[in-house]
Coordinates of C-alpha atoms in Angstrom, one line a residue:
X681 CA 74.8 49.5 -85.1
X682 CA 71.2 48.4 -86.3
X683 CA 68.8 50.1 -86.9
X684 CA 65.5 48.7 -86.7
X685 CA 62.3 49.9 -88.4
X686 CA 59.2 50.9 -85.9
X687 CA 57.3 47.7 -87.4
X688 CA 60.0 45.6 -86.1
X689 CA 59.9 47.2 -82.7
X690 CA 56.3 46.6 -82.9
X691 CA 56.9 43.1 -83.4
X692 CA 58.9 42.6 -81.1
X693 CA 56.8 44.1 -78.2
X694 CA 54.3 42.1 -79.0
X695 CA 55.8 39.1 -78.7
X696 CA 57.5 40.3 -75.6
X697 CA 54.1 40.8 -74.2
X698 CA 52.4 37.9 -75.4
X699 CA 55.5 35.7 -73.9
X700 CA 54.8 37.4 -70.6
X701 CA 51.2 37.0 -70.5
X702 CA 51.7 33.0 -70.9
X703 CA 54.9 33.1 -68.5
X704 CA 52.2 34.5 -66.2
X705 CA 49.8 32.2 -66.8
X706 CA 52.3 29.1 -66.3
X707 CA 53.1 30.3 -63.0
X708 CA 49.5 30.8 -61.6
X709 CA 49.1 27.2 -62.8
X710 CA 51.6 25.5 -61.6
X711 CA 50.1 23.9 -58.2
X712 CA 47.0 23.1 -60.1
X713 CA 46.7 19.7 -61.5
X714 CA 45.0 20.8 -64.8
X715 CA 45.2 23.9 -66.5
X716 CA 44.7 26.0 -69.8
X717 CA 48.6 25.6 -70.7
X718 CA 50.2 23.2 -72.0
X719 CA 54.2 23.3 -72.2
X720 CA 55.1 21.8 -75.5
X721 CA 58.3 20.1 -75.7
X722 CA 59.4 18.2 -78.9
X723 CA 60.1 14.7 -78.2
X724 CA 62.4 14.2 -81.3
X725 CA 64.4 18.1 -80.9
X726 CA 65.8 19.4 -84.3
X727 CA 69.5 18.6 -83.9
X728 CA 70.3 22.3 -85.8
X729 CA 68.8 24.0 -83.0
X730 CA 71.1 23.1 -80.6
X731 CA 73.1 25.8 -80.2
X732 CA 70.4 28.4 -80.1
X733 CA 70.4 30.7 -77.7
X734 CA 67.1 32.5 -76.3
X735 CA 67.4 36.2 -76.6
X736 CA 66.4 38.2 -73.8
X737 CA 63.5 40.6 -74.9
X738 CA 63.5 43.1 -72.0
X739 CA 67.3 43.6 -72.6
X740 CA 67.0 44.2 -76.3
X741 CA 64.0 46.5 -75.7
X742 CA 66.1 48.5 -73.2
X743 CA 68.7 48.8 -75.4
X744 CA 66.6 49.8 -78.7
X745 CA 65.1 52.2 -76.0
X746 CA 68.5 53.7 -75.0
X747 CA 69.9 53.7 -78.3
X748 CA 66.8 55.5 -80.0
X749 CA 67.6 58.3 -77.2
X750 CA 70.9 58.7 -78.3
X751 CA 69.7 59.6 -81.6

């Protein structure tokens, strides 16, 4: 199993969060015609990256969660 250092969970809760906040803000924007966000998408995608796969923050932080109360 890995164990991951408090930075790293720190890290990763604030990019959880951030990603969340602009999530938010994408829906509250969508039925205007002009908002603060902007979706970027490449126009010319990095063929190397096409077989990522996004991870799902809220089910790693449950599990770091569960596993850290096993131990």
């Amino acid at each position: 199993s890995e164990i991951f250092t408090p930075a790293h969970e720190e890290n990763v809760r604030f990019i959880y969060e951030a990603w969340q906040c602009v999530e938010r803000d994408l829906r509250s924007q969508m039925g205007s015609e002009r908002g603060l966000v902007e979706e970027y998408v490449e126009k010319m995608p990095n063929p190397s990256l096409k077989a990522f796969k996004p991870v799902d923050l809220g089910d790693l932080k449950r599990r770091n969660t569960q596993d850290a109360k096993k131990s």
